[in-house]
Tab-separated table of N, CA and C in Angstrom:
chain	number	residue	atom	x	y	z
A	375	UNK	N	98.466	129.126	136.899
A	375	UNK	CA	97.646	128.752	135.751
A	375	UNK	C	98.466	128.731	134.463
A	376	UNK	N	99.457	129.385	134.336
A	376	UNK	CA	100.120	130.050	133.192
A	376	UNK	C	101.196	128.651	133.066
A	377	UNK	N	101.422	128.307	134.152
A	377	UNK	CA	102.128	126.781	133.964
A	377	UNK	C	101.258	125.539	133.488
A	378	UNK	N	100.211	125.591	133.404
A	378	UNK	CA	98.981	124.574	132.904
A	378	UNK	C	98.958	124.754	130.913
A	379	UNK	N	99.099	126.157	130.628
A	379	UNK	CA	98.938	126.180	129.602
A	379	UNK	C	99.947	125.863	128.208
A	380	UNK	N	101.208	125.127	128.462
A	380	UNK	CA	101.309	124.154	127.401
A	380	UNK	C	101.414	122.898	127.545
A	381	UNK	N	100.847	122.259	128.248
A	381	UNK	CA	99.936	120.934	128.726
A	381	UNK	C	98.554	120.964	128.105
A	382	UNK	N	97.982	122.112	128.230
A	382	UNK	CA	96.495	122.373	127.477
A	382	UNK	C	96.587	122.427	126.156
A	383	UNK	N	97.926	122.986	125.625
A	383	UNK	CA	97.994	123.256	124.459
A	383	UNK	C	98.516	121.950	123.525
A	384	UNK	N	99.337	121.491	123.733
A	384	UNK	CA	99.775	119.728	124.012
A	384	UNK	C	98.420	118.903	123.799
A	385	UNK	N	97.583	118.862	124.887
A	385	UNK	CA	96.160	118.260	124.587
A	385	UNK	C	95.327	118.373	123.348
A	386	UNK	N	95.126	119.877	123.057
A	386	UNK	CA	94.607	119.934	122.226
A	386	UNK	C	95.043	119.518	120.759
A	387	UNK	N	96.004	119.571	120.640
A	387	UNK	CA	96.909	119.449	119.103
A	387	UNK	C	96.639	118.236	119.308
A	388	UNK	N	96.696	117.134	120.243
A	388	UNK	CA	96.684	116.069	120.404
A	388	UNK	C	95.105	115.497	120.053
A	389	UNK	N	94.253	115.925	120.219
A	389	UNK	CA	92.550	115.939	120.302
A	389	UNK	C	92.398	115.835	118.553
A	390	UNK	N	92.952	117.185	118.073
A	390	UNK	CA	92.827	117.116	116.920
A	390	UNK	C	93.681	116.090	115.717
A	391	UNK	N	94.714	116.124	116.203
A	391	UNK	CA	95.829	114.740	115.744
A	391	UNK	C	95.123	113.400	115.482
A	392	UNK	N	94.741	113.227	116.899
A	392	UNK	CA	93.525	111.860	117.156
A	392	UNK	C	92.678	111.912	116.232
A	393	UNK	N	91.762	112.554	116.211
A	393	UNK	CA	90.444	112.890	115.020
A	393	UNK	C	90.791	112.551	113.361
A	394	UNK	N	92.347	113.410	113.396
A	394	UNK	CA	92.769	113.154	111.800
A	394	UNK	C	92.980	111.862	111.568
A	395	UNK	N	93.884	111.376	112.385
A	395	UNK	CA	94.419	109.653	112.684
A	395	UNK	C	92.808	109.332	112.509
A	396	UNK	N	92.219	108.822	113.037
A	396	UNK	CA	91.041	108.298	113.335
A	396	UNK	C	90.388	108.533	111.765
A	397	UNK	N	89.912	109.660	111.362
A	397	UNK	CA	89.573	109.887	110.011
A	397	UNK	C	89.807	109.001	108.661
A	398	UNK	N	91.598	109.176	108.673
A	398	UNK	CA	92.356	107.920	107.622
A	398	UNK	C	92.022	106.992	108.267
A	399	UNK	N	92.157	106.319	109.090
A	399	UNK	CA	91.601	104.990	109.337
A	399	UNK	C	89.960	104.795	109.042
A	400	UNK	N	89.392	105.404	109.096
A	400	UNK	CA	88.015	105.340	108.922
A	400	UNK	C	87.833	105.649	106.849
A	401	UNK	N	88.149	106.159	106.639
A	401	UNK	CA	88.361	105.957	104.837
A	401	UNK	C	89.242	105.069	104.303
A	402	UNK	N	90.438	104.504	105.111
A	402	UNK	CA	91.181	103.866	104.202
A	402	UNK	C	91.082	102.511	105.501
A	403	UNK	N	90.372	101.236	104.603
A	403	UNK	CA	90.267	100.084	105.399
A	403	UNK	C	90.782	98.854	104.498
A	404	UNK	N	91.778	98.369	104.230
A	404	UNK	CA	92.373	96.993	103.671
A	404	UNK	C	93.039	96.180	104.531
A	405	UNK	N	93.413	95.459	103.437
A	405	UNK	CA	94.129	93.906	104.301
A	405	UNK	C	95.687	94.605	104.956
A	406	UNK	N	96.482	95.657	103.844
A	406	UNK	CA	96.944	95.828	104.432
A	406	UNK	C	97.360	97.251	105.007
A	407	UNK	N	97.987	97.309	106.454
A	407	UNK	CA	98.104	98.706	106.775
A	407	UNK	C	98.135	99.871	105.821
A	408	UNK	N	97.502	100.509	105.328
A	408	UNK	CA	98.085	101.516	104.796
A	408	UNK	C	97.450	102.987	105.264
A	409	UNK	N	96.517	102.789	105.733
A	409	UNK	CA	96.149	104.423	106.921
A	409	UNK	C	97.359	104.255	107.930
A	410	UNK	N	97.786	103.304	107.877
A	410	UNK	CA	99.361	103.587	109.243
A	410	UNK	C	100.290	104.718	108.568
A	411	UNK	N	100.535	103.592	107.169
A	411	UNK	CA	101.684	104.268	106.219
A	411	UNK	C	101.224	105.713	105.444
A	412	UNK	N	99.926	105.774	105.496
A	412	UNK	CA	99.417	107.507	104.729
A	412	UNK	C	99.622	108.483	106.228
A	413	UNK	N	99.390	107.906	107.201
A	413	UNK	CA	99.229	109.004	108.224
A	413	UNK	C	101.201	109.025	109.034
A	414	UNK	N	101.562	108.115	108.740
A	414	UNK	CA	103.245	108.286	109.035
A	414	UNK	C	103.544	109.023	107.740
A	415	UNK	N	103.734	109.181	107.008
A	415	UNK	CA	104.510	110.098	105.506
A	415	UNK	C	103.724	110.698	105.644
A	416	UNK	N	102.368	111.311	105.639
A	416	UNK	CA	101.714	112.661	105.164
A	416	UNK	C	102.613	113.358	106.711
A	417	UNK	N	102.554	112.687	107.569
A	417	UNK	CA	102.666	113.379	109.080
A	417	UNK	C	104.476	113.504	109.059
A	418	UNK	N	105.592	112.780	108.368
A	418	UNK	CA	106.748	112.899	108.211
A	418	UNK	C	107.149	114.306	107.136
A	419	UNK	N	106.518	114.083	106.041
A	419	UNK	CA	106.114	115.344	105.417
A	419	UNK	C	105.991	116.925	106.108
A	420	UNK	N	105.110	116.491	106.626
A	420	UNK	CA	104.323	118.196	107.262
A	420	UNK	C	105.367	118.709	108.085
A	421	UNK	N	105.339	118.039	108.731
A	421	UNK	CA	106.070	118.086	110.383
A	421	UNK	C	107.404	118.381	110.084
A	422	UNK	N	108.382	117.706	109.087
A	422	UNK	CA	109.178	118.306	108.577
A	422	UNK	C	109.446	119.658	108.192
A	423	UNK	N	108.184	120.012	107.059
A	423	UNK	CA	108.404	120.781	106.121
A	423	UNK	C	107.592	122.439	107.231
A	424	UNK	N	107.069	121.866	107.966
A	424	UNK	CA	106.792	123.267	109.457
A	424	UNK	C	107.748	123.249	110.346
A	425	UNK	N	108.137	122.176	110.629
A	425	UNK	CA	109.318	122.441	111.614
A	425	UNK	C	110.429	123.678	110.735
A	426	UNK	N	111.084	122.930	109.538
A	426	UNK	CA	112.336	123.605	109.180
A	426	UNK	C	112.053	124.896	108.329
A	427	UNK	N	110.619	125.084	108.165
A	427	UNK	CA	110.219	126.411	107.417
A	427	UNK	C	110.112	127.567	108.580
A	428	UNK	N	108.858	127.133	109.630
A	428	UNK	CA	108.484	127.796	110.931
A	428	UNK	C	108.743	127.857	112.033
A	429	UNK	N	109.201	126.420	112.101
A	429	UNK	CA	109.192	125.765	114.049
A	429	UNK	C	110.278	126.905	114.521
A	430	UNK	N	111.278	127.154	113.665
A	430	UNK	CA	112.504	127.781	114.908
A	430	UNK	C	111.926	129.031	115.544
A	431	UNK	N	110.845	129.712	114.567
A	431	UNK	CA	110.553	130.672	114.954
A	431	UNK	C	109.300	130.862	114.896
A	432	UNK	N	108.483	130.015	115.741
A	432	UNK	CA	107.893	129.704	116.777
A	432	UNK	C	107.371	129.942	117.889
A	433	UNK	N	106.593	130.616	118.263
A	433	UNK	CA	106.214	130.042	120.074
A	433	UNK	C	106.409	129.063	120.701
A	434	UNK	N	107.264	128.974	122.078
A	434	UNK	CA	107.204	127.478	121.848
A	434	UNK	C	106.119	127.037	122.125
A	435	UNK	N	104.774	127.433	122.869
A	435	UNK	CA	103.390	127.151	123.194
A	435	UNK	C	102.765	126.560	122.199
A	436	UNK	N	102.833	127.073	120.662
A	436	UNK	CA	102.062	126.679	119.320
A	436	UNK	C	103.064	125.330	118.978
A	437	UNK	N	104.778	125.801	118.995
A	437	UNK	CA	105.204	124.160	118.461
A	437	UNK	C	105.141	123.731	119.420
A	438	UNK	N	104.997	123.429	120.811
A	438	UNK	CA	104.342	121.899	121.525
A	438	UNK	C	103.314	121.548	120.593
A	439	UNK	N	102.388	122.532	120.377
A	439	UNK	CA	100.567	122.415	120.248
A	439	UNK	C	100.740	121.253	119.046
A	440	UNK	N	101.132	122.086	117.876
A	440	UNK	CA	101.749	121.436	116.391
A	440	UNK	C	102.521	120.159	116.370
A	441	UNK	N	103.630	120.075	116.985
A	441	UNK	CA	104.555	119.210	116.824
A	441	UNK	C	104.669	117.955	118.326
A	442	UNK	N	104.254	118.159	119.659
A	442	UNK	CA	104.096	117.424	120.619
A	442	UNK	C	102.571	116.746	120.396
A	443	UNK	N	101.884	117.725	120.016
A	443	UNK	CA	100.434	117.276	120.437
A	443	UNK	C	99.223	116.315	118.745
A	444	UNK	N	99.773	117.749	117.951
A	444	UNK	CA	99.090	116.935	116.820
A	444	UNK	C	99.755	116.128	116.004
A	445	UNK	N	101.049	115.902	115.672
A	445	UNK	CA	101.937	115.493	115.213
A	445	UNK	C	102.157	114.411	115.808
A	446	UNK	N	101.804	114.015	117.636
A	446	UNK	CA	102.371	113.033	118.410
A	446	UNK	C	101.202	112.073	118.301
A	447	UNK	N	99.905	112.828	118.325
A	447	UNK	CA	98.635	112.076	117.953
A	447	UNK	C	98.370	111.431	116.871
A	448	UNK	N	98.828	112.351	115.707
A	448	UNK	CA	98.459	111.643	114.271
A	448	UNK	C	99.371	110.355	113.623
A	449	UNK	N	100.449	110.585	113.666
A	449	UNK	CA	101.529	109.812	113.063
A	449	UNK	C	101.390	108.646	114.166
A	450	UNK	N	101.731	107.646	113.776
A	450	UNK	CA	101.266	106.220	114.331
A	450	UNK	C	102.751	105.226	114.754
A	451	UNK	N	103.975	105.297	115.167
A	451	UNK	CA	104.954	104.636	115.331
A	451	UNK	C	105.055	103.502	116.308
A	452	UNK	N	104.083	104.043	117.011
A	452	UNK	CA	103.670	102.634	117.917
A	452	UNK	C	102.812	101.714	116.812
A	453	UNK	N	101.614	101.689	116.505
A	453	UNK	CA	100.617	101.399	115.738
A	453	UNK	C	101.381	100.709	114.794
A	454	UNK	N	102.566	101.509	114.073
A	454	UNK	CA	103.197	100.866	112.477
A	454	UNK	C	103.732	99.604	113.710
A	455	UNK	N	103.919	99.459	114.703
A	455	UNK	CA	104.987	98.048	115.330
A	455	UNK	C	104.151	97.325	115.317
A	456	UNK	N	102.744	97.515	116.247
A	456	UNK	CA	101.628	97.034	116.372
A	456	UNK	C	101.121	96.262	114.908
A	457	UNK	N	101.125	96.918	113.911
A	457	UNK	CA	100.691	96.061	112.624
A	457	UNK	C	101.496	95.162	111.953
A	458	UNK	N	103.027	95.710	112.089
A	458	UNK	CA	104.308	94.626	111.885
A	458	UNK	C	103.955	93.394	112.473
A	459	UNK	N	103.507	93.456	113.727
A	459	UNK	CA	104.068	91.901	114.355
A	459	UNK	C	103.067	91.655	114.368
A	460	UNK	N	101.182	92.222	113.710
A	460	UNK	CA	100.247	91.133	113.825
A	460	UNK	C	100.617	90.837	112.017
A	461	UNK	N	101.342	91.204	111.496
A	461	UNK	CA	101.690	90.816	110.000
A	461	UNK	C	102.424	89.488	110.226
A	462	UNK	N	103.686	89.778	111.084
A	462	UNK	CA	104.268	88.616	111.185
A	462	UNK	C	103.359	87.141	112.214
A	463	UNK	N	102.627	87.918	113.244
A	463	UNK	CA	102.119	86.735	113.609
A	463	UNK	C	100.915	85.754	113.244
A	464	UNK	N	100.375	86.810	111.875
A	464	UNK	CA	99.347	85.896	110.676
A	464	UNK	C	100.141	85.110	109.541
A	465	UNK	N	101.738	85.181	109.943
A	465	UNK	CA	102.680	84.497	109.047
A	465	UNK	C	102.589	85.530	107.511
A	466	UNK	N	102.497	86.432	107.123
A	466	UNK	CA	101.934	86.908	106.498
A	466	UNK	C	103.948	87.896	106.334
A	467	UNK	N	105.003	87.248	106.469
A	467	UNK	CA	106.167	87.801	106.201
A	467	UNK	C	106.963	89.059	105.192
A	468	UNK	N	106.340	88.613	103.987
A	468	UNK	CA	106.241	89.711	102.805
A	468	UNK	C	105.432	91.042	103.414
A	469	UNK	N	104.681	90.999	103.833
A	469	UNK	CA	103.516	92.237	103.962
A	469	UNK	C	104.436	92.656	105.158
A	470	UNK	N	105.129	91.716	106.023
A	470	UNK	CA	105.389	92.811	107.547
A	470	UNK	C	107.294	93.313	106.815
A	471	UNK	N	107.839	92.681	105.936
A	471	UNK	CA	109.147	93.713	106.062
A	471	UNK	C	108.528	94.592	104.819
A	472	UNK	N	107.435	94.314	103.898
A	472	UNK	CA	106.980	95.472	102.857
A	472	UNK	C	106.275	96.500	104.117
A	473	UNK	N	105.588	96.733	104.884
A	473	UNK	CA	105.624	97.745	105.818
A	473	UNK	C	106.803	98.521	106.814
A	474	UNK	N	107.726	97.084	107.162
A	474	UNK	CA	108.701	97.968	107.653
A	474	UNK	C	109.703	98.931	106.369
A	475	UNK	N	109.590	98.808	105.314
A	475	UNK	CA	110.520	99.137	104.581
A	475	UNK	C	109.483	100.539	104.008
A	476	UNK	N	108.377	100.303	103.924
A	476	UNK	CA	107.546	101.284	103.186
A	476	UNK	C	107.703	102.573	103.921
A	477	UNK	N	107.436	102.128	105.606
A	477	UNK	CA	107.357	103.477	107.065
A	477	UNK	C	109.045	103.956	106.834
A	478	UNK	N	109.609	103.100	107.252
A	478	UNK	CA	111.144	103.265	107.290
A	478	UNK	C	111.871	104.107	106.641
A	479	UNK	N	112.202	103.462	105.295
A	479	UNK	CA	113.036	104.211	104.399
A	479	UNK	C	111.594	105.756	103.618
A	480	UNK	N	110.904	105.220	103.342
A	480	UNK	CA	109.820	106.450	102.422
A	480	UNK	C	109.577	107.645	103.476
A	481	UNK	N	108.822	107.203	104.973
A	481	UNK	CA	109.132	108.317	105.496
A	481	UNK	C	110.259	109.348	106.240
A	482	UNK	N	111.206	108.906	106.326
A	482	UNK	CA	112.675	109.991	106.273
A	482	UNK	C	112.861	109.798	104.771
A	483	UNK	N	112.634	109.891	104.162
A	483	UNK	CA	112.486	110.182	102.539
A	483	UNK	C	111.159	111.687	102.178
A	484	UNK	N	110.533	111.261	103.062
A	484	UNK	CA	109.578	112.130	103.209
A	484	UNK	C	109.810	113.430	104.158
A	485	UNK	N	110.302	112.718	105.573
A	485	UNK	CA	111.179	114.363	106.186
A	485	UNK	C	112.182	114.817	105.298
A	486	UNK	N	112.781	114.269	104.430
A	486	UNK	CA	114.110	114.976	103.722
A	486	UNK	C	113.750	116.025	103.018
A	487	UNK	N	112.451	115.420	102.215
A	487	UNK	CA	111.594	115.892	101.420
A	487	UNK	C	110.826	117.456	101.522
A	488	UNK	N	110.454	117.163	102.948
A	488	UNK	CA	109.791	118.600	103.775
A	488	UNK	C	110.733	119.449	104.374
A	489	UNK	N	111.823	119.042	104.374
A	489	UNK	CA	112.774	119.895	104.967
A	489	UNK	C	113.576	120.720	103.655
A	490	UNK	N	113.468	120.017	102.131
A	490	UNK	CA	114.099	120.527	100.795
A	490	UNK	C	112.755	121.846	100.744
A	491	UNK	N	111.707	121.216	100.750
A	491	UNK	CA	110.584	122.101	100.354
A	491	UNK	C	110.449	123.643	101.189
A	492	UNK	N	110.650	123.262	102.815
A	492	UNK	CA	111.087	124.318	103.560
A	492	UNK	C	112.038	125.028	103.584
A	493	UNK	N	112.869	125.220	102.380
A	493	UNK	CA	114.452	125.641	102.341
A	493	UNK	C	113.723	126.583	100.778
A	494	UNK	N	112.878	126.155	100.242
A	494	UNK	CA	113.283	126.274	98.699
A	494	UNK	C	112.941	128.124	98.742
């Protein structure tokens, strides 16, 4: 049983990840992505700034939970590709490299960010 439980724990972070994801998308609705780009940087942010403050020292049971499960749920990197290429395939060119450049460079701007904040 004791081997089941960070798979369970994985799930759940993941359950709740989903819900948050799901949430920003459900308040933030425009033409263009931007619940992709709030939930990639708020989630590049955090995840950063817990990993390099807490994660090392850790359970590893809680960072799966945190960092595999809710972290893997919330933040959207499939989804940001997914909106790129229906950007590019509405011809809509400006909007798909202004998203790749917004996810890209801002959020590892944003882990750099959480990892300065976790140091300070």
């Amino acid at each position: 049983m004791s081997a089941f439980i960070p798979f369970l724990a994985v799930a759940a972070g993941g359950a709740i990840g989903a819900v948050l994801r799901f949430s920003v998308y459900k308040v933030v609705d425009t033409g263009f992505p931007w619940a992709t780009f709030i939930v990639n940087i708020v989630g590049c942010v955090l995840a950063s700034f817990l990993m390099f403050r807490y994660g090392l020292d850790m359970q590893s049971t809680l960072r799966s939970f945190i960092f595999v499960g809710m972290f893997g749920a919330f933040t959207t990197m499939s989804t940001f590709s997914i909106d790129t290429v229906n950007l590019l395939v509405d011809g809509s060119y400006g909007l798909a490299v202004g998203n790749i450049l917004i996810n890209s460079v801002l959020c590892v701007f944003g882990a750099v960010c959480g990892r300065y904040l976790a140091l300070l």
